[in-house]
Amino acid sequence: MEEWGRLYSNVRFLSVCVEAIGVAKEFDRIFRLTNAVNCQLGCSGYIVSDANGCFVRRKTKAYLDYVEAAFSHIEKLLLEHFDQRPQSIR
């Protein structure tokens, strides 16, 4: 998410930890994110919404099931629904 936050400056990334407050604080301590808001890895997928809060996807492909293809799925959604490409290839 940190890398996406840097590459997709017009997109805000937020991951909500439902495990426990301690897990969220530990991720914050370890990663010190600056381009994403507190992050627990999206092992089970992400929720994607537009600027109005309307869902584009209620759950993306899960990292635990699809590994790197799960991240490609997110990037494809950003392109298809928001015309967002990584800044480094514009």
PDB file of C-alpha atoms in Angstrom:
ATOM      1  CA  MET A   1       0.000   0.000   0.000  1.00  0.00           C
ATOM      2  CA  GLU A   2       2.867   2.358   0.696  1.00  0.00           C
ATOM      3  CA  GLU A   3       4.164   1.863  -2.853  1.00  0.00           C
ATOM      4  CA  TRP A   4       0.672   2.339  -4.307  1.00  0.00           C
ATOM      5  CA  GLY A   5       0.271   5.507  -2.261  1.00  0.00           C
ATOM      6  CA  ARG A   6       3.428   6.848  -3.847  1.00  0.00           C
ATOM      7  CA  LEU A   7       2.558   5.727  -7.391  1.00  0.00           C
ATOM      8  CA  TYR A   8      -1.148   6.666  -7.343  1.00  0.00           C
ATOM      9  CA  SER A   9      -1.130  10.112  -5.765  1.00  0.00           C
ATOM     10  CA  ASN A  10      -4.812  10.772  -6.596  1.00  0.00           C
ATOM     11  CA  VAL A  11      -5.956   7.685  -4.683  1.00  0.00           C
ATOM     12  CA  ARG A  12      -6.197   7.377  -0.913  1.00  0.00           C
ATOM     13  CA  PHE A  13      -5.341   4.015   0.605  1.00  0.00           C
ATOM     14  CA  LEU A  14      -6.753   2.938   3.940  1.00  0.00           C
ATOM     15  CA  SER A  15      -6.627  -0.511   5.436  1.00  0.00           C
ATOM     16  CA  VAL A  16      -8.668  -1.322   8.508  1.00  0.00           C
ATOM     17  CA  CYS A  17      -7.357  -3.904  10.942  1.00  0.00           C
ATOM     18  CA  VAL A  18     -10.141  -6.026  12.399  1.00  0.00           C
ATOM     19  CA  GLU A  19      -7.803  -8.380  14.251  1.00  0.00           C
ATOM     20  CA  ALA A  20      -7.094  -6.225  17.309  1.00  0.00           C
ATOM     21  CA  ILE A  21      -5.896  -2.737  18.192  1.00  0.00           C
ATOM     22  CA  GLY A  22      -2.509  -4.175  19.093  1.00  0.00           C
ATOM     23  CA  VAL A  23      -2.031  -5.576  15.577  1.00  0.00           C
ATOM     24  CA  ALA A  24      -2.862  -2.199  13.997  1.00  0.00           C
ATOM     25  CA  LYS A  25      -0.442  -0.418  16.334  1.00  0.00           C
ATOM     26  CA  GLU A  26       2.282  -2.963  15.596  1.00  0.00           C
ATOM     27  CA  PHE A  27       1.899  -2.477  11.835  1.00  0.00           C
ATOM     28  CA  ASP A  28       2.100   1.282  12.371  1.00  0.00           C
ATOM     29  CA  ARG A  29       5.249   0.874  14.473  1.00  0.00           C
ATOM     30  CA  ILE A  30       6.926  -1.449  11.975  1.00  0.00           C
ATOM     31  CA  PHE A  31       6.058   0.261   8.690  1.00  0.00           C
ATOM     32  CA  ARG A  32       5.652   3.971   9.568  1.00  0.00           C
ATOM     33  CA  LEU A  33       3.549   4.572   6.474  1.00  0.00           C
ATOM     34  CA  THR A  34       3.563   8.018   4.890  1.00  0.00           C
ATOM     35  CA  ASN A  35       1.608   7.384   1.656  1.00  0.00           C
ATOM     36  CA  ALA A  36      -1.113   5.145   3.109  1.00  0.00           C
ATOM     37  CA  VAL A  37      -3.155   5.311   6.287  1.00  0.00           C
ATOM     38  CA  ASN A  38      -2.283   2.608   8.860  1.00  0.00           C
ATOM     39  CA  CYS A  39      -2.103  -0.710   7.162  1.00  0.00           C
ATOM     40  CA  GLN A  40      -2.700  -4.327   7.904  1.00  0.00           C
ATOM     41  CA  LEU A  41      -1.834  -6.383   4.842  1.00  0.00           C
ATOM     42  CA  GLY A  42      -4.838  -7.058   2.663  1.00  0.00           C
ATOM     43  CA  CYS A  43      -4.466 -10.802   3.033  1.00  0.00           C
ATOM     44  CA  SER A  44      -8.175 -11.349   2.487  1.00  0.00           C
ATOM     45  CA  GLY A  45      -8.671  -8.623  -0.125  1.00  0.00           C
ATOM     46  CA  TYR A  46      -9.581  -4.959  -0.165  1.00  0.00           C
ATOM     47  CA  ILE A  47     -12.778  -2.961  -0.417  1.00  0.00           C
ATOM     48  CA  VAL A  48     -12.661  -0.365  -3.202  1.00  0.00           C
ATOM     49  CA  SER A  49     -14.959   2.663  -3.216  1.00  0.00           C
ATOM     50  CA  ASP A  50     -15.180   5.812  -5.283  1.00  0.00           C
ATOM     51  CA  ALA A  51     -14.895   9.421  -4.065  1.00  0.00           C
ATOM     52  CA  ASN A  52     -18.572   9.353  -3.027  1.00  0.00           C
ATOM     53  CA  GLY A  53     -18.148   6.220  -0.937  1.00  0.00           C
ATOM     54  CA  CYS A  54     -19.980   4.003  -3.440  1.00  0.00           C
ATOM     55  CA  PHE A  55     -18.515   0.523  -3.693  1.00  0.00           C
ATOM     56  CA  VAL A  56     -16.674  -0.377  -6.860  1.00  0.00           C
ATOM     57  CA  ARG A  57     -15.726  -3.754  -5.415  1.00  0.00           C
ATOM     58  CA  ARG A  58     -16.771  -5.125  -2.029  1.00  0.00           C
ATOM     59  CA  LYS A  59     -13.835  -7.517  -1.983  1.00  0.00           C
ATOM     60  CA  THR A  60     -10.858  -7.869  -4.272  1.00  0.00           C
ATOM     61  CA  LYS A  61      -8.935 -11.059  -4.868  1.00  0.00           C
ATOM     62  CA  ALA A  62      -7.315 -12.268  -1.659  1.00  0.00           C
ATOM     63  CA  TYR A  63      -3.535 -12.293  -1.384  1.00  0.00           C
ATOM     64  CA  LEU A  64      -3.739 -15.589   0.508  1.00  0.00           C
ATOM     65  CA  ASP A  65      -5.382 -17.218  -2.508  1.00  0.00           C
ATOM     66  CA  TYR A  66      -3.902 -15.361  -5.488  1.00  0.00           C
ATOM     67  CA  VAL A  67      -0.537 -14.019  -4.226  1.00  0.00           C
ATOM     68  CA  GLU A  68       0.838 -11.370  -6.642  1.00  0.00           C
ATOM     69  CA  ALA A  69      -2.180 -11.640  -8.959  1.00  0.00           C
ATOM     70  CA  ALA A  70      -4.220 -10.098  -6.128  1.00  0.00           C
ATOM     71  CA  PHE A  71      -2.176  -6.892  -6.379  1.00  0.00           C
ATOM     72  CA  SER A  72      -2.505  -6.858 -10.178  1.00  0.00           C
ATOM     73  CA  HIS A  73      -6.266  -7.079  -9.665  1.00  0.00           C
ATOM     74  CA  ILE A  74      -6.216  -3.883  -7.565  1.00  0.00           C
ATOM     75  CA  GLU A  75      -4.161  -2.051 -10.178  1.00  0.00           C
ATOM     76  CA  LYS A  76      -6.554  -3.192 -12.914  1.00  0.00           C
ATOM     77  CA  LEU A  77      -9.517  -1.830 -10.906  1.00  0.00           C
ATOM     78  CA  LEU A  78      -7.758   1.520 -10.446  1.00  0.00           C
ATOM     79  CA  LEU A  79      -7.259   1.769 -14.188  1.00  0.00           C
ATOM     80  CA  GLU A  80     -10.728   0.546 -15.240  1.00  0.00           C
ATOM     81  CA  HIS A  81     -12.828   2.508 -12.751  1.00  0.00           C
ATOM     82  CA  PHE A  82     -10.733   5.602 -12.033  1.00  0.00           C
ATOM     83  CA  ASP A  83      -8.388   5.864 -15.034  1.00  0.00           C
ATOM     84  CA  GLN A  84      -5.528   5.826 -12.530  1.00  0.00           C
ATOM     85  CA  ARG A  85      -2.101   4.672 -13.658  1.00  0.00           C
ATOM     86  CA  PRO A  86       1.100   4.623 -11.663  1.00  0.00           C
ATOM     87  CA  GLN A  87       2.841   7.995 -11.995  1.00  0.00           C
ATOM     88  CA  SER A  88       6.111   6.374 -12.989  1.00  0.00           C
ATOM     89  CA  ILE A  89       4.667   5.174 -16.346  1.00  0.00           C
ATOM     90  CA  ARG A  90       2.657   8.260 -17.339  1.00  0.00           C
TER      91      ARG A  90
END
